[in-house]
PDB file of C-alpha atoms in Angstrom:
ATOM      1  CA  MET A   1       0.000   0.000   0.000  1.00  0.00           C
ATOM      2  CA  SER A   2       1.269   3.459  -0.902  1.00  0.00           C
ATOM      3  CA  ARG A   3       2.226   5.667   2.013  1.00  0.00           C
ATOM      4  CA  THR A   4       1.302   8.692  -0.070  1.00  0.00           C
ATOM      5  CA  GLY A   5      -2.209   7.337  -0.642  1.00  0.00           C
ATOM      6  CA  SER A   6      -2.691   6.726   3.100  1.00  0.00           C
ATOM      7  CA  THR A   7      -1.472  10.245   3.903  1.00  0.00           C
ATOM      8  CA  ASP A   8      -3.770  11.801   1.314  1.00  0.00           C
ATOM      9  CA  ASN A   9      -6.762   9.883   2.702  1.00  0.00           C
ATOM     10  CA  GLY A  10      -5.904  10.961   6.247  1.00  0.00           C
ATOM     11  CA  ASP A  11      -5.577  14.609   5.240  1.00  0.00           C
ATOM     12  CA  GLU A  12      -8.915  14.461   3.410  1.00  0.00           C
ATOM     13  CA  LEU A  13     -10.588  12.963   6.476  1.00  0.00           C
ATOM     14  CA  LEU A  14      -9.170  15.687   8.703  1.00  0.00           C
ATOM     15  CA  ILE A  15     -10.378  18.375   6.316  1.00  0.00           C
ATOM     16  CA  ARG A  16     -13.880  16.866   6.220  1.00  0.00           C
ATOM     17  CA  LEU A  17     -13.971  16.593  10.027  1.00  0.00           C
ATOM     18  CA  GLY A  18     -12.856  20.211  10.325  1.00  0.00           C
ATOM     19  CA  THR A  19     -15.562  21.348   7.919  1.00  0.00           C
ATOM     20  CA  LEU A  20     -18.269  19.395   9.756  1.00  0.00           C
ATOM     21  CA  THR A  21     -17.082  20.752  13.100  1.00  0.00           C
ATOM     22  CA  ALA A  22     -17.197  24.332  11.786  1.00  0.00           C
ATOM     23  CA  GLN A  23     -20.706  23.769  10.410  1.00  0.00           C
ATOM     24  CA  ALA A  24     -21.891  22.282  13.703  1.00  0.00           C
ATOM     25  CA  ARG A  25     -20.480  25.230  15.630  1.00  0.00           C
ATOM     26  CA  ALA A  26     -22.160  27.702  13.282  1.00  0.00           C
ATOM     27  CA  GLN A  27     -25.512  25.915  13.600  1.00  0.00           C
ATOM     28  CA  ALA A  28     -25.192  25.797  17.401  1.00  0.00           C
ATOM     29  CA  GLU A  29     -24.426  29.520  17.469  1.00  0.00           C
ATOM     30  CA  VAL A  30     -27.488  30.309  15.349  1.00  0.00           C
ATOM     31  CA  GLN A  31     -29.687  28.155  17.583  1.00  0.00           C
ATOM     32  CA  ARG A  32     -28.170  29.706  20.717  1.00  0.00           C
ATOM     33  CA  SER A  33     -28.992  33.157  19.354  1.00  0.00           C
ATOM     34  CA  ARG A  34     -32.578  32.044  18.709  1.00  0.00           C
ATOM     35  CA  VAL A  35     -32.878  30.779  22.291  1.00  0.00           C
ATOM     36  CA  GLU A  36     -31.460  34.027  23.679  1.00  0.00           C
ATOM     37  CA  LEU A  37     -33.966  35.967  21.589  1.00  0.00           C
ATOM     38  CA  ALA A  38     -36.820  33.738  22.806  1.00  0.00           C
ATOM     39  CA  ILE A  39     -35.740  34.253  26.440  1.00  0.00           C
ATOM     40  CA  ALA A  40     -35.609  38.006  25.882  1.00  0.00           C
ATOM     41  CA  LEU A  41     -39.110  37.870  24.381  1.00  0.00           C
ATOM     42  CA  GLN A  42     -40.359  35.904  27.387  1.00  0.00           C
ATOM     43  CA  ARG A  43     -38.915  38.339  29.915  1.00  0.00           C
ATOM     44  CA  GLY A  44     -40.087  41.355  27.952  1.00  0.00           C
ATOM     45  CA  MET A  45     -43.649  40.069  27.766  1.00  0.00           C
ATOM     46  CA  LEU A  46     -44.047  39.317  31.483  1.00  0.00           C
ATOM     47  CA  PRO A  47     -45.526  42.169  33.555  1.00  0.00           C
ATOM     48  CA  ARG A  48     -43.049  44.316  35.479  1.00  0.00           C
ATOM     49  CA  GLY A  49     -45.444  44.970  38.353  1.00  0.00           C
ATOM     50  CA  LEU A  50     -48.592  43.597  39.936  1.00  0.00           C
ATOM     51  CA  PRO A  51     -51.785  45.541  40.656  1.00  0.00           C
ATOM     52  CA  ALA A  52     -53.029  45.994  44.209  1.00  0.00           C
ATOM     53  CA  GLY A  53     -56.556  46.132  45.589  1.00  0.00           C
ATOM     54  CA  ASP A  54     -58.015  46.632  49.029  1.00  0.00           C
ATOM     55  CA  GLY A  55     -56.867  43.551  50.915  1.00  0.00           C
ATOM     56  CA  VAL A  56     -55.878  41.681  47.732  1.00  0.00           C
ATOM     57  CA  ARG A  57     -52.368  40.249  47.636  1.00  0.00           C
ATOM     58  CA  LEU A  58     -50.792  38.862  44.451  1.00  0.00           C
ATOM     59  CA  ALA A  59     -47.525  36.961  44.067  1.00  0.00           C
ATOM     60  CA  VAL A  60     -45.856  35.248  41.120  1.00  0.00           C
ATOM     61  CA  ARG A  61     -42.980  32.917  40.325  1.00  0.00           C
ATOM     62  CA  TYR A  62     -41.652  31.923  36.907  1.00  0.00           C
ATOM     63  CA  ALA A  63     -39.047  29.257  36.156  1.00  0.00           C
ATOM     64  CA  PRO A  64     -38.085  28.939  32.466  1.00  0.00           C
ATOM     65  CA  ALA A  65     -36.996  25.446  31.466  1.00  0.00           C
ATOM     66  CA  TYR A  66     -34.398  25.191  28.739  1.00  0.00           C
ATOM     67  CA  GLN A  67     -34.157  21.641  27.456  1.00  0.00           C
ATOM     68  CA  GLY A  68     -31.127  21.533  25.194  1.00  0.00           C
ATOM     69  CA  LEU A  69     -31.594  24.553  22.958  1.00  0.00           C
ATOM     70  CA  ASN A  70     -35.369  24.784  23.345  1.00  0.00           C
ATOM     71  CA  VAL A  71     -37.428  27.305  25.296  1.00  0.00           C
ATOM     72  CA  GLY A  72     -41.119  27.273  26.139  1.00  0.00           C
ATOM     73  CA  GLY A  73     -43.987  29.761  25.909  1.00  0.00           C
ATOM     74  CA  ASP A  74     -45.717  29.954  29.306  1.00  0.00           C
ATOM     75  CA  TRP A  75     -46.938  33.292  30.635  1.00  0.00           C
ATOM     76  CA  TYR A  76     -48.783  34.987  33.460  1.00  0.00           C
ATOM     77  CA  ASP A  77     -50.332  38.435  33.553  1.00  0.00           C
ATOM     78  CA  ALA A  78     -52.123  40.715  36.006  1.00  0.00           C
ATOM     79  CA  PHE A  79     -53.506  44.176  35.283  1.00  0.00           C
ATOM     80  CA  THR A  80     -56.131  46.658  36.404  1.00  0.00           C
ATOM     81  CA  MET A  81     -59.153  46.953  34.113  1.00  0.00           C
ATOM     82  CA  PRO A  82     -60.895  50.255  33.277  1.00  0.00           C
ATOM     83  CA  ASP A  83     -63.681  49.496  35.794  1.00  0.00           C
ATOM     84  CA  GLY A  84     -61.199  48.897  38.633  1.00  0.00           C
ATOM     85  CA  ARG A  85     -61.422  45.117  38.625  1.00  0.00           C
ATOM     86  CA  ILE A  86     -58.259  43.048  38.241  1.00  0.00           C
ATOM     87  CA  GLY A  87     -57.652  40.813  35.225  1.00  0.00           C
ATOM     88  CA  LEU A  88     -55.467  37.754  35.731  1.00  0.00           C
ATOM     89  CA  SER A  89     -54.355  35.274  33.111  1.00  0.00           C
ATOM     90  CA  ILE A  90     -52.004  32.343  32.935  1.00  0.00           C
ATOM     91  CA  GLY A  91     -51.333  30.060  30.012  1.00  0.00           C
ATOM     92  CA  ASP A  92     -49.127  27.814  27.950  1.00  0.00           C
ATOM     93  CA  VAL A  93     -48.389  27.952  24.218  1.00  0.00           C
ATOM     94  CA  GLN A  94     -47.884  24.658  22.371  1.00  0.00           C
ATOM     95  CA  GLY A  95     -44.278  24.338  21.208  1.00  0.00           C
ATOM     96  CA  HIS A  96     -40.791  25.070  22.510  1.00  0.00           C
ATOM     97  CA  ASN A  97     -39.099  27.543  20.216  1.00  0.00           C
ATOM     98  CA  ILE A  98     -38.907  31.217  19.319  1.00  0.00           C
ATOM     99  CA  GLU A  99     -42.216  30.971  17.462  1.00  0.00           C
ATOM    100  CA  ALA A 100     -43.921  29.761  20.650  1.00  0.00           C
ATOM    101  CA  ALA A 101     -42.421  32.645  22.641  1.00  0.00           C
ATOM    102  CA  ALA A 102     -43.606  35.167  20.027  1.00  0.00           C
ATOM    103  CA  PHE A 103     -47.077  33.597  19.887  1.00  0.00           C
ATOM    104  CA  MET A 104     -47.228  33.818  23.679  1.00  0.00           C
ATOM    105  CA  GLY A 105     -46.735  37.565  23.352  1.00  0.00           C
ATOM    106  CA  GLN A 106     -49.564  37.817  20.827  1.00  0.00           C
ATOM    107  CA  VAL A 107     -51.958  35.935  23.125  1.00  0.00           C
ATOM    108  CA  ARG A 108     -51.067  38.015  26.174  1.00  0.00           C
ATOM    109  CA  VAL A 109     -51.313  41.335  24.330  1.00  0.00           C
ATOM    110  CA  GLY A 110     -54.549  40.218  22.665  1.00  0.00           C
ATOM    111  CA  LEU A 111     -56.127  39.388  26.023  1.00  0.00           C
ATOM    112  CA  ARG A 112     -55.142  42.766  27.465  1.00  0.00           C
ATOM    113  CA  ALA A 113     -56.398  44.704  24.461  1.00  0.00           C
ATOM    114  CA  LEU A 114     -59.712  42.885  24.243  1.00  0.00           C
ATOM    115  CA  ALA A 115     -60.248  43.154  28.015  1.00  0.00           C
ATOM    116  CA  SER A 116     -60.539  46.924  27.599  1.00  0.00           C
ATOM    117  CA  VAL A 117     -63.557  46.294  25.340  1.00  0.00           C
ATOM    118  CA  ASP A 118     -65.250  43.339  27.043  1.00  0.00           C
ATOM    119  CA  SER A 119     -63.856  42.005  30.306  1.00  0.00           C
ATOM    120  CA  GLU A 120     -66.386  39.190  30.828  1.00  0.00           C
ATOM    121  CA  PRO A 121     -64.033  36.162  30.983  1.00  0.00           C
ATOM    122  CA  GLY A 122     -65.994  33.788  28.746  1.00  0.00           C
ATOM    123  CA  GLU A 123     -66.583  36.371  26.033  1.00  0.00           C
ATOM    124  CA  LEU A 124     -62.986  37.560  26.327  1.00  0.00           C
ATOM    125  CA  LEU A 125     -61.619  34.073  25.666  1.00  0.00           C
ATOM    126  CA  ALA A 126     -64.060  33.606  22.772  1.00  0.00           C
ATOM    127  CA  ARG A 127     -62.911  36.866  21.163  1.00  0.00           C
ATOM    128  CA  THR A 128     -59.256  35.976  21.700  1.00  0.00           C
ATOM    129  CA  ASN A 129     -59.861  32.569  20.152  1.00  0.00           C
ATOM    130  CA  GLU A 130     -61.307  34.162  17.010  1.00  0.00           C
ATOM    131  CA  LEU A 131     -58.424  36.644  16.874  1.00  0.00           C
ATOM    132  CA  LEU A 132     -55.849  33.849  16.985  1.00  0.00           C
ATOM    133  CA  LEU A 133     -57.702  31.861  14.332  1.00  0.00           C
ATOM    134  CA  SER A 134     -57.570  34.921  12.068  1.00  0.00           C
ATOM    135  CA  LEU A 135     -53.769  34.864  12.311  1.00  0.00           C
ATOM    136  CA  SER A 136     -53.727  31.430  10.610  1.00  0.00           C
ATOM    137  CA  SER A 137     -51.006  30.135  12.906  1.00  0.00           C
ATOM    138  CA  ASP A 138     -50.313  26.438  13.447  1.00  0.00           C
ATOM    139  CA  LEU A 139     -49.882  27.115  17.168  1.00  0.00           C
ATOM    140  CA  PHE A 140     -52.487  27.125  19.932  1.00  0.00           C
ATOM    141  CA  ALA A 141     -52.559  28.058  23.605  1.00  0.00           C
ATOM    142  CA  THR A 142     -54.233  26.916  26.787  1.00  0.00           C
ATOM    143  CA  CYS A 143     -55.289  29.662  29.162  1.00  0.00           C
ATOM    144  CA  THR A 144     -57.251  30.579  32.272  1.00  0.00           C
ATOM    145  CA  PHE A 145     -58.595  34.116  32.596  1.00  0.00           C
ATOM    146  CA  LEU A 146     -59.949  35.350  35.901  1.00  0.00           C
ATOM    147  CA  ARG A 147     -61.652  38.669  36.709  1.00  0.00           C
ATOM    148  CA  LEU A 148     -61.461  39.737  40.370  1.00  0.00           C
ATOM    149  CA  ASP A 149     -63.473  42.512  42.022  1.00  0.00           C
ATOM    150  CA  PRO A 150     -61.390  43.635  45.043  1.00  0.00           C
ATOM    151  CA  ALA A 151     -64.418  45.309  46.659  1.00  0.00           C
ATOM    152  CA  THR A 152     -66.687  42.244  46.682  1.00  0.00           C
ATOM    153  CA  ARG A 153     -63.979  39.549  46.330  1.00  0.00           C
ATOM    154  CA  LEU A 154     -66.052  38.000  43.540  1.00  0.00           C
ATOM    155  CA  MET A 155     -63.913  36.048  41.066  1.00  0.00           C
ATOM    156  CA  GLU A 156     -65.194  35.062  37.627  1.00  0.00           C
ATOM    157  CA  SER A 157     -63.130  32.483  35.773  1.00  0.00           C
ATOM    158  CA  ALA A 158     -63.082  30.855  32.334  1.00  0.00           C
ATOM    159  CA  ARG A 159     -60.696  28.163  31.061  1.00  0.00           C
ATOM    160  CA  ALA A 160     -59.473  27.345  27.582  1.00  0.00           C
ATOM    161  CA  GLY A 161     -58.044  23.844  27.754  1.00  0.00           C
ATOM    162  CA  HIS A 162     -55.907  24.770  30.753  1.00  0.00           C
ATOM    163  CA  LEU A 163     -55.450  22.760  33.947  1.00  0.00           C
ATOM    164  CA  PRO A 164     -57.652  23.696  36.934  1.00  0.00           C
ATOM    165  CA  CYS A 165     -56.744  26.081  39.733  1.00  0.00           C
ATOM    166  CA  VAL A 166     -56.134  25.254  43.386  1.00  0.00           C
ATOM    167  CA  TRP A 167     -58.019  26.936  46.249  1.00  0.00           C
ATOM    168  CA  ALA A 168     -57.868  26.946  50.036  1.00  0.00           C
ATOM    169  CA  THR A 169     -59.718  28.739  52.831  1.00  0.00           C
ATOM    170  CA  ALA A 170     -58.603  29.879  56.272  1.00  0.00           C
ATOM    171  CA  ASP A 171     -60.907  27.334  57.955  1.00  0.00           C
ATOM    172  CA  GLY A 172     -58.909  24.394  56.532  1.00  0.00           C
ATOM    173  CA  ARG A 173     -60.784  23.506  53.350  1.00  0.00           C
ATOM    174  CA  SER A 174     -58.853  23.099  50.088  1.00  0.00           C
ATOM    175  CA  GLY A 175     -59.159  21.482  46.696  1.00  0.00           C
ATOM    176  CA  VAL A 176     -59.026  21.793  42.919  1.00  0.00           C
ATOM    177  CA  THR A 177     -61.587  23.791  40.948  1.00  0.00           C
ATOM    178  CA  GLU A 178     -64.119  21.701  39.034  1.00  0.00           C
ATOM    179  CA  ASP A 179     -65.347  24.323  36.599  1.00  0.00           C
ATOM    180  CA  GLU A 180     -66.303  23.464  33.042  1.00  0.00           C
ATOM    181  CA  GLY A 181     -63.796  24.615  30.440  1.00  0.00           C
ATOM    182  CA  GLY A 182     -63.660  25.111  26.683  1.00  0.00           C
ATOM    183  CA  PRO A 183     -61.097  24.084  24.041  1.00  0.00           C
ATOM    184  CA  PRO A 184     -57.631  25.656  23.733  1.00  0.00           C
ATOM    185  CA  LEU A 185     -57.376  29.012  22.003  1.00  0.00           C
ATOM    186  CA  GLY A 186     -56.707  28.971  18.286  1.00  0.00           C
ATOM    187  CA  ILE A 187     -58.233  25.588  17.398  1.00  0.00           C
ATOM    188  CA  GLN A 188     -62.031  25.635  17.114  1.00  0.00           C
ATOM    189  CA  PRO A 189     -64.100  28.446  15.547  1.00  0.00           C
ATOM    190  CA  GLY A 190     -67.116  29.548  17.567  1.00  0.00           C
ATOM    191  CA  ALA A 191     -65.834  27.979  20.794  1.00  0.00           C
ATOM    192  CA  VAL A 192     -67.760  28.699  23.999  1.00  0.00           C
ATOM    193  CA  TYR A 193     -66.075  29.240  27.373  1.00  0.00           C
ATOM    194  CA  PRO A 194     -68.381  28.863  30.417  1.00  0.00           C
ATOM    195  CA  VAL A 195     -67.810  31.193  33.374  1.00  0.00           C
ATOM    196  CA  THR A 196     -67.611  29.938  36.958  1.00  0.00           C
ATOM    197  CA  ARG A 197     -67.888  32.281  39.955  1.00  0.00           C
ATOM    198  CA  TYR A 198     -66.038  32.022  43.248  1.00  0.00           C
ATOM    199  CA  ARG A 199     -65.751  34.116  46.379  1.00  0.00           C
ATOM    200  CA  LEU A 200     -62.278  34.795  47.743  1.00  0.00           C
ATOM    201  CA  ASP A 201     -62.665  34.459  51.512  1.00  0.00           C
ATOM    202  CA  THR A 202     -60.607  36.568  53.890  1.00  0.00           C
ATOM    203  CA  GLY A 203     -57.447  34.573  54.543  1.00  0.00           C
ATOM    204  CA  GLY A 204     -58.138  32.366  51.547  1.00  0.00           C
ATOM    205  CA  VAL A 205     -55.873  31.739  48.565  1.00  0.00           C
ATOM    206  CA  PHE A 206     -56.357  30.869  44.915  1.00  0.00           C
ATOM    207  CA  VAL A 207     -53.449  29.416  42.906  1.00  0.00           C
ATOM    208  CA  MET A 208     -53.212  29.635  39.114  1.00  0.00           C
ATOM    209  CA  LEU A 209     -50.410  27.611  37.521  1.00  0.00           C
ATOM    210  CA  THR A 210     -49.082  25.941  34.385  1.00  0.00           C
ATOM    211  CA  ASP A 211     -48.509  22.217  33.976  1.00  0.00           C
ATOM    212  CA  GLY A 212     -44.722  22.595  34.237  1.00  0.00           C
ATOM    213  CA  VAL A 213     -45.271  23.106  37.968  1.00  0.00           C
ATOM    214  CA  VAL A 214     -47.181  19.896  38.617  1.00  0.00           C
ATOM    215  CA  GLU A 215     -46.364  17.424  35.845  1.00  0.00           C
ATOM    216  CA  GLY A 216     -43.081  15.910  34.697  1.00  0.00           C
ATOM    217  CA  PRO A 217     -41.028  12.715  34.399  1.00  0.00           C
ATOM    218  CA  SER A 218     -40.874  12.311  38.177  1.00  0.00           C
ATOM    219  CA  MET A 219     -44.534  12.931  39.003  1.00  0.00           C
ATOM    220  CA  PRO A 220     -47.954  12.580  37.295  1.00  0.00           C
ATOM    221  CA  LEU A 221     -50.325  15.546  37.107  1.00  0.00           C
ATOM    222  CA  ASP A 222     -52.751  14.414  39.834  1.00  0.00           C
ATOM    223  CA  ASP A 223     -49.948  13.881  42.350  1.00  0.00           C
ATOM    224  CA  GLY A 224     -48.468  17.274  41.541  1.00  0.00           C
ATOM    225  CA  LEU A 225     -51.826  18.988  42.006  1.00  0.00           C
ATOM    226  CA  ASP A 226     -52.270  17.165  45.325  1.00  0.00           C
ATOM    227  CA  GLN A 227     -48.971  18.619  46.538  1.00  0.00           C
ATOM    228  CA  VAL A 228     -50.078  22.139  45.648  1.00  0.00           C
ATOM    229  CA  VAL A 229     -53.452  21.572  47.356  1.00  0.00           C
ATOM    230  CA  ARG A 230     -51.635  20.577  50.552  1.00  0.00           C
ATOM    231  CA  LEU A 231     -49.315  23.592  50.373  1.00  0.00           C
ATOM    232  CA  ALA A 232     -52.215  25.967  49.780  1.00  0.00           C
ATOM    233  CA  GLY A 233     -54.190  24.444  52.646  1.00  0.00           C
ATOM    234  CA  VAL A 234     -51.329  24.860  55.094  1.00  0.00           C
ATOM    235  CA  ALA A 235     -50.639  28.390  53.858  1.00  0.00           C
ATOM    236  CA  ALA A 236     -54.256  29.503  54.310  1.00  0.00           C
ATOM    237  CA  VAL A 237     -54.583  28.083  57.821  1.00  0.00           C
ATOM    238  CA  ALA A 238     -51.204  29.509  58.863  1.00  0.00           C
ATOM    239  CA  ARG A 239     -52.033  32.867  57.214  1.00  0.00           C
ATOM    240  CA  MET A 240     -48.803  32.605  55.210  1.00  0.00           C
ATOM    241  CA  ASP A 241     -48.311  35.528  52.838  1.00  0.00           C
ATOM    242  CA  THR A 242     -48.841  34.977  49.127  1.00  0.00           C
ATOM    243  CA  ASP A 243     -45.194  35.490  48.236  1.00  0.00           C
ATOM    244  CA  ALA A 244     -44.099  32.682  50.564  1.00  0.00           C
ATOM    245  CA  LEU A 245     -46.758  30.367  49.109  1.00  0.00           C
ATOM    246  CA  ALA A 246     -45.708  31.160  45.529  1.00  0.00           C
ATOM    247  CA  ALA A 247     -42.100  30.361  46.443  1.00  0.00           C
ATOM    248  CA  ALA A 248     -43.161  27.037  47.984  1.00  0.00           C
ATOM    249  CA  VAL A 249     -45.341  26.077  44.996  1.00  0.00           C
ATOM    250  CA  ILE A 250     -42.635  26.720  42.399  1.00  0.00           C
ATOM    251  CA  LYS A 251     -40.387  24.264  44.243  1.00  0.00           C
ATOM    252  CA  VAL A 252     -42.862  21.515  43.294  1.00  0.00           C
ATOM    253  CA  ALA A 253     -41.615  21.995  39.722  1.00  0.00           C
ATOM    254  CA  GLU A 254     -38.150  20.910  40.848  1.00  0.00           C
ATOM    255  CA  ARG A 255     -39.582  17.707  42.322  1.00  0.00           C
ATOM    256  CA  VAL A 256     -41.562  16.771  39.216  1.00  0.00           C
ATOM    257  CA  GLY A 257     -38.469  17.175  37.022  1.00  0.00           C
ATOM    258  CA  HIS A 258     -40.227  19.706  34.806  1.00  0.00           C
ATOM    259  CA  GLU A 259     -39.171  19.889  31.186  1.00  0.00           C
ATOM    260  CA  ASP A 260     -41.366  22.896  30.466  1.00  0.00           C
ATOM    261  CA  ASP A 261     -41.699  26.432  31.778  1.00  0.00           C
ATOM    262  CA  ALA A 262     -43.314  26.693  35.191  1.00  0.00           C
ATOM    263  CA  ALA A 263     -45.489  29.668  36.165  1.00  0.00           C
ATOM    264  CA  VAL A 264     -47.377  30.342  39.400  1.00  0.00           C
ATOM    265  CA  LEU A 265     -49.769  33.186  40.223  1.00  0.00           C
ATOM    266  CA  VAL A 266     -51.161  33.290  43.770  1.00  0.00           C
ATOM    267  CA  ILE A 267     -54.166  35.403  44.780  1.00  0.00           C
ATOM    268  CA  GLY A 268     -54.847  36.035  48.443  1.00  0.00           C
ATOM    269  CA  HIS A 269     -57.007  38.298  50.583  1.00  0.00           C
ATOM    270  CA  ASP A 270     -56.111  39.441  54.078  1.00  0.00           C
ATOM    271  CA  GLY A 271     -59.042  41.786  54.704  1.00  0.00           C
ATOM    272  CA  PRO A 272     -59.560  45.480  53.980  1.00  0.00           C
ATOM    273  CA  HIS A 273     -57.152  48.106  55.229  1.00  0.00           C
ATOM    274  CA  THR A 274     -58.398  49.983  58.259  1.00  0.00           C
ATOM    275  CA  GLN A 275     -57.532  53.486  59.384  1.00  0.00           C
ATOM    276  CA  PRO A 276     -55.583  53.643  62.682  1.00  0.00           C
TER     277      PRO A 276
END
């Protein structure tokens, strides 16, 4: 065998390996840039502050999950409506890429904009659903929208394919909401979203969350929800503040081995302020 032939083959192999390595690095850099852009979109779309009402206490936690070079599209939002009530939403966009993060922004902004026209939760989700369908996107989103009146503590909630909320009262009762929901947003034209009404008791808590908190490789959904129910029950009886409860709930995501974003929004009421 010719030594020259062996050398030439070896040099060619090295050149090919070098080319493939350079291509792989370039592709990884492009994907890394896309992930960084998606993360920036996520952070930019989340609210920078939370509204306050007489006796109402809100707290949030958000834990992005980056699996490899993917990023999810979960969100939460809280804002004051023109009539003084508080709008609260939480949701999850199908997909784990920059398109999902951008679509998340469209859903969140759409909900806010439409809430200034019609804040009734069921109608709001129906209008948002039609808006997303008009965009002709292949993506869809699950969502819960809740309207809270701080003066009466009346909460009106509608769900679009999203998991239920968790509630607890100061007298030791707790559980998972059993309201009727509609389909995810962006799938079915003419979808209807029933509204369920609750009363936020003094000392009570209401927990909105995404499935990354309670479902993963290490724990099924029902077990994860049970853990949050127990945490909420203890928090309500102990009169724990909402921020401490939100911090405790987001730790459940670590135990379930979440591969998705995890978002928590806690609503509590500690009674009206009184003048000294």
